[in-house]
Structures are given as structure tokens and as C-alpha cells.
């Protein structure tokens, strides 16, 4: 799924990164910056926390899959460095088969911003993610193999507008799997002091042998209930690809010294 990262989201501070963790991929795929798939380079502020209780759902011709719920935790360990964890309860409900529910693959990551935003230059950072195969491959909760995603993200602000985007390379080990590439961009606008709207388009190459590439879009919002409580939502579908519908919903809690 994103992407400052301080407890005060009213500056505006909105972190897209969702993964929609999953934000809109199948349960064994890489999570990103909530509430969108495309992330940003902005880490959580030093000694601040982000805590998400979230759920994502994806419909294809084969059925439904997603998380219900997943927990995401981000922590600013030092200036410009954020540690990241996602722990999902996943489900898989194929049209021709039995539905299953259980723990999915665990995601770990570290976001590092190495260029600060200036009047002329965007901020730039990296956010490598590692998927640990803790979910059952047989039940559709995970890939059964270690996975990684190695992206570079950039973001530039223009008054109430922000544009973030970038891309990366996914390492997807295992028989029948393919390494993949991703590129995406998000445009967002602070409509009021407490309401932000955004739109995203992205392209991801196939993650499995004989699969389809996916070009998709999402529309979403972040609503600040208070300085520390926030509501995130996106919905979208493929423009050219297998996803008939995808959605992400989350409550976010931000706090720190």
C-alpha cells in the first residue's frame, strides 16, 4: 500500500504505502503502502508509531481472497529510518472449492529516505520488503517461498497537492513463479483540514508462469478523526488484468513523544 509520518496527520500528512499489505494483491503477494499499492519515501518520524487494523479484499474470475484482518506496525527507529511489520489473517474463497482461513505470510521491511525534499527536488527513499513464508501454500495463504520487493520511491509536494511514485523489482522464488516488476504513481489532494483524496494507477508484470500482467487503478481517501485516529479506504480494479474488484479499509492510530 501511504505515505509527515508524525502523530499529526493534519499538516497534511498522508502515507499511502496499502501493503492495501496487502492491499490489492493475493494473500501471498507483497504488501505496500496504505491505502494504495504505490508507496512513498517518507518514513515515520523518529520514535513515532503507526498502527493499522486493516482488511483487504480482491475478486478475480477464480473467486475472492484477502486479509481479515491484518495488523501493520511502523516505527521510526532513527531519523529517516522506519521499521515495518505486517501480520495477516488471510482467507481464500475460490468459486470452485472450499474456503479457508488462517495466518498468512509475514512481511518485514525497512524504509530509508536518503534525499530530503527541497523546493526543486523530490524526496527519495528505498523500502525493501521481505515476505516470510509463514502461511499455508496448500490453503492459498502464502506462496510457500521467501519473496522480496526492492523499490525506489519519490514524492513532491505542490501546496495542497502531492505526487508520489516509483517502482521496483520483485524476487518470487519457487516453481511456477516469476520475478516481477512494478511501477506506479499516486496523485493526492488535501480537500479539507481532515479529508484527503487520492487516485492511483500502477502496472505489475506477472508473478507466475503463464499469468497476466496487471494494469490497475484505485481511488481512495484518508479521513482524520483526530490527531491520532484516522480512517483509510481505497477501491479499484484492473484496467487490463485479472482483478475485477479490489478494496482496502483500515483504522490507523498514530502516536509518539
Coordinates of C-alpha atoms in Angstrom, one line a residue:
X1 CA 0.0 0.0 0.0
X2 CA 1.0 5.8 2.1
X3 CA 3.0 7.9 2.6
X4 CA 4.6 13.7 7.7
X5 CA 4.7 10.4 9.4
X6 CA 4.3 12.2 12.7
X7 CA 1.4 11.8 15.0
X8 CA -0.1 14.9 13.5
X9 CA -1.6 14.0 10.2
X10 CA -3.1 17.4 9.7
X11 CA -0.1 19.1 8.0
X12 CA -1.2 17.3 5.7
X13 CA 0.5 14.0 6.4
X14 CA -0.7 11.1 4.5
X15 CA 1.1 7.9 3.8
X16 CA -0.1 5.7 1.1
X17 CA 2.2 2.8 1.0
X18 CA -1.6 -0.2 1.3
X19 CA 0.8 -3.4 1.7
X20 CA -3.7 -2.4 0.6
X21 CA -0.4 -5.2 2.7
X22 CA -2.0 -6.2 1.2
X23 CA -3.5 -4.0 -0.3
X24 CA -4.7 -5.5 -3.5
X25 CA -2.6 -8.5 -4.3
X26 CA -3.4 -12.1 -3.5
X27 CA -2.6 -13.1 0.1
X28 CA 0.9 -14.4 -0.8
X29 CA 2.0 -11.2 -2.6
X30 CA 3.8 -8.2 -1.3
X31 CA 2.1 -5.6 0.9
X32 CA 2.7 -2.0 0.2
X33 CA 1.8 1.5 1.5
X34 CA -1.7 2.0 2.8
X35 CA -4.1 2.7 1.4
X36 CA -2.6 2.5 -2.1
X37 CA -0.3 -0.1 -3.7
X38 CA 2.2 2.6 -4.7
X39 CA 4.3 3.7 -1.8
X40 CA 6.2 6.9 -0.9
X41 CA 9.6 7.6 0.5
X42 CA 8.5 9.3 3.7
X43 CA 9.3 7.3 6.9
X44 CA 7.6 7.6 10.3
X45 CA 9.2 10.3 12.4
X46 CA 11.8 9.3 15.0
X47 CA 10.3 7.5 18.0
X48 CA 6.8 7.7 16.5
X49 CA 4.5 4.8 15.7
X50 CA 1.8 3.9 13.1
X51 CA -0.5 1.1 14.0
X52 CA -3.1 -0.2 11.5
X53 CA -6.0 -2.6 11.9
X54 CA -6.9 -3.3 8.2
X55 CA -8.6 -5.6 5.8
X56 CA -8.2 -6.0 2.0
X57 CA -10.2 -8.0 -0.5
X58 CA -9.6 -9.0 -4.1
X59 CA -12.0 -10.5 -6.6
X60 CA -10.9 -12.3 -9.7
X61 CA -12.6 -14.8 -12.0
X62 CA -11.4 -17.5 -9.7
X63 CA -13.0 -16.1 -6.5
X64 CA -12.2 -13.9 -3.5
X65 CA -9.1 -13.6 -1.4
X66 CA -7.7 -11.2 1.1
X67 CA -7.0 -10.4 4.7
X68 CA -9.5 -10.2 7.6
X69 CA -7.8 -8.5 9.3
X70 CA -4.1 -7.8 9.1
X71 CA -2.1 -5.8 11.5
X72 CA 0.6 -3.3 10.3
X73 CA 3.1 -1.6 12.6
X74 CA 5.6 1.0 11.6
X75 CA 8.2 2.6 13.9
X76 CA 10.7 5.4 13.4
X77 CA 13.9 4.0 14.8
X78 CA 16.2 6.9 13.9
X79 CA 15.8 9.9 11.7
X80 CA 14.8 8.9 8.2
X81 CA 14.6 5.2 9.0
X82 CA 11.4 3.2 9.6
X83 CA 11.0 -0.4 10.5
X84 CA 7.9 -2.2 9.3
X85 CA 5.8 -5.4 10.1
X86 CA 2.6 -6.9 8.7
X87 CA 1.0 -9.9 10.4
X88 CA -2.1 -11.0 8.4
X89 CA -5.0 -13.3 9.0
X90 CA -5.8 -14.4 5.4
X91 CA -8.7 -16.0 3.6
X92 CA -9.1 -17.7 0.3
X93 CA -12.5 -18.4 -1.2
X94 CA -12.3 -19.9 -4.7
X95 CA -15.5 -20.2 -6.7
X96 CA -14.8 -23.9 -7.3
X97 CA -13.6 -25.2 -4.0
X98 CA -13.7 -24.8 -0.2
X99 CA -12.9 -21.6 1.6
X100 CA -10.0 -21.4 4.0
X101 CA -9.0 -19.0 6.8
X102 CA -5.7 -18.8 8.6
X103 CA -2.4 -17.0 9.2
X104 CA -0.7 -15.7 6.0
X105 CA 2.8 -14.7 5.1
X106 CA 4.6 -12.3 7.4
X107 CA 6.1 -9.1 6.0
X108 CA 9.1 -7.3 7.3
X109 CA 10.7 -4.1 5.8
X110 CA 12.8 -1.0 6.4
X111 CA 12.2 2.4 4.8
X112 CA 15.1 4.7 4.4
X113 CA 14.9 8.2 3.0
X114 CA 18.3 9.4 1.6
X115 CA 17.2 12.6 -0.2
X116 CA 15.1 15.3 1.6
X117 CA 12.6 17.3 -0.4
X118 CA 13.6 20.8 -1.5
X119 CA 11.8 23.5 -3.5
X120 CA 13.1 21.9 -6.7
X121 CA 13.9 18.3 -5.8
X122 CA 11.6 15.5 -4.6
X123 CA 12.4 13.4 -1.5
X124 CA 13.6 9.9 -2.5
X125 CA 13.9 6.7 -0.5
X126 CA 14.1 2.9 -0.6
X127 CA 11.7 0.4 1.1
X128 CA 12.9 -3.2 0.7
X129 CA 10.3 -5.7 1.8
X130 CA 10.7 -9.4 2.7
X131 CA 7.9 -11.9 2.8
X132 CA 8.4 -14.8 5.2
X133 CA 6.5 -18.0 4.1
X134 CA 4.5 -18.4 7.3
X135 CA 1.2 -19.0 5.5
X136 CA -0.1 -22.3 4.2
X137 CA 0.6 -22.6 0.4
X138 CA -2.0 -25.5 0.2
X139 CA -4.8 -23.3 1.6
X140 CA -3.8 -20.3 -0.5
X141 CA -2.5 -18.2 2.4
X142 CA 1.0 -17.9 1.0
X143 CA 3.5 -18.8 -1.7
X144 CA 5.4 -21.3 0.4
X145 CA 8.6 -19.5 -0.6
X146 CA 10.6 -16.5 0.5
X147 CA 9.8 -13.3 -1.5
X148 CA 11.3 -9.8 -1.7
X149 CA 10.5 -6.5 -3.2
X150 CA 13.2 -3.9 -3.9
X151 CA 11.6 -0.5 -4.7
X152 CA 12.7 3.1 -5.0
X153 CA 10.1 5.8 -4.2
X154 CA 9.9 9.6 -4.7
X155 CA 7.5 12.3 -3.6
X156 CA 7.0 16.0 -4.3
X157 CA 4.5 18.4 -2.8
X158 CA 2.8 21.4 -4.5
X159 CA 0.7 23.2 -1.9
X160 CA -2.3 21.0 -1.1
X161 CA -1.2 18.5 -3.8
X162 CA 1.3 15.6 -3.6
X163 CA 2.6 13.3 -6.2
X164 CA 4.4 10.1 -5.2
X165 CA 5.5 7.1 -7.2
X166 CA 8.3 4.9 -8.3
X167 CA 8.9 1.2 -9.0
X168 CA 10.8 -1.8 -8.1
X169 CA 11.8 -5.4 -8.8
X170 CA 10.2 -8.4 -7.1
X171 CA 12.0 -11.7 -6.4
X172 CA 9.5 -14.5 -6.4
X173 CA 11.2 -17.9 -5.8
X174 CA 9.6 -21.3 -6.3
X175 CA 8.4 -23.5 -9.2
X176 CA 5.9 -21.8 -11.5
X177 CA 6.7 -18.3 -10.1
X178 CA 8.2 -15.4 -12.0
X179 CA 10.2 -12.4 -10.8
X180 CA 8.2 -9.3 -11.5
X181 CA 8.4 -5.6 -12.0
X182 CA 6.2 -2.8 -10.7
X183 CA 5.7 0.9 -11.5
X184 CA 3.1 3.2 -10.2
X185 CA 2.1 6.8 -9.3
X186 CA -0.4 8.4 -6.9
X187 CA -1.8 11.9 -7.0
X188 CA -3.4 13.2 -3.8
X189 CA -5.0 16.5 -2.7
X190 CA -5.9 17.8 0.8
X191 CA -9.5 18.7 0.3
X192 CA -10.2 20.0 3.8
X193 CA -8.1 20.0 7.0
X194 CA -9.2 16.5 7.8
X195 CA -10.0 14.9 4.4
X196 CA -7.6 13.8 1.7
X197 CA -8.5 12.3 -1.7
X198 CA -6.2 10.4 -4.0
X199 CA -6.0 8.4 -7.2
X200 CA -3.5 5.8 -8.3
X201 CA -2.5 3.9 -11.4
X202 CA 0.1 1.1 -11.5
X203 CA 1.4 -1.7 -13.6
X204 CA 2.8 -5.0 -12.4
X205 CA 4.2 -7.8 -14.6
X206 CA 3.0 -11.3 -14.0
X207 CA 4.1 -13.1 -10.8
X208 CA 3.5 -16.6 -12.2
X209 CA 4.4 -18.5 -15.3
X210 CA 1.6 -18.2 -17.8
X211 CA -0.1 -15.4 -15.8
X212 CA -1.2 -12.0 -16.9
X213 CA 0.3 -8.6 -16.3
X214 CA -1.9 -6.2 -14.4
X215 CA -2.6 -2.5 -15.1
X216 CA -5.0 -1.2 -12.4
X217 CA -6.3 1.9 -10.7
X218 CA -7.5 2.8 -7.2
X219 CA -9.5 5.8 -5.8
X220 CA -9.2 6.5 -2.1
X221 CA -9.4 8.7 0.9
X222 CA -7.8 9.4 4.3
X223 CA -10.1 11.0 6.9
X224 CA -8.6 12.3 10.2
X225 CA -11.0 11.7 13.1
X226 CA -8.5 13.3 15.4
X227 CA -4.7 13.9 15.6
X228 CA -4.1 10.3 16.4
X229 CA -7.0 8.4 14.8
X230 CA -7.5 8.0 11.0
X231 CA -9.7 6.2 8.5
X232 CA -8.2 4.9 5.2
X233 CA -10.1 3.5 2.2
X234 CA -9.5 2.6 -1.4
X235 CA -11.3 0.7 -4.1
X236 CA -10.5 -0.1 -7.7
X237 CA -10.0 -2.7 -10.4
X238 CA -7.8 -3.7 -13.3
X239 CA -7.8 -1.6 -16.5
X240 CA -6.1 -4.5 -18.2
X241 CA -5.6 -7.5 -16.0
X242 CA -7.3 -10.2 -13.8
X243 CA -8.6 -8.1 -10.9
X244 CA -12.4 -7.5 -11.2
X245 CA -12.6 -5.6 -7.9
X246 CA -10.3 -4.7 -5.0
X247 CA -10.7 -2.7 -1.8
X248 CA -8.8 -1.8 1.3
X249 CA -10.1 -0.4 4.6
X250 CA -8.2 0.5 7.7
X251 CA -8.2 2.3 11.0
X252 CA -4.8 3.9 11.7
X253 CA -3.5 5.1 15.1
X254 CA -0.5 7.4 15.2
X255 CA 1.4 8.3 18.4
X256 CA 4.8 9.3 19.7
X257 CA 6.6 11.6 22.1

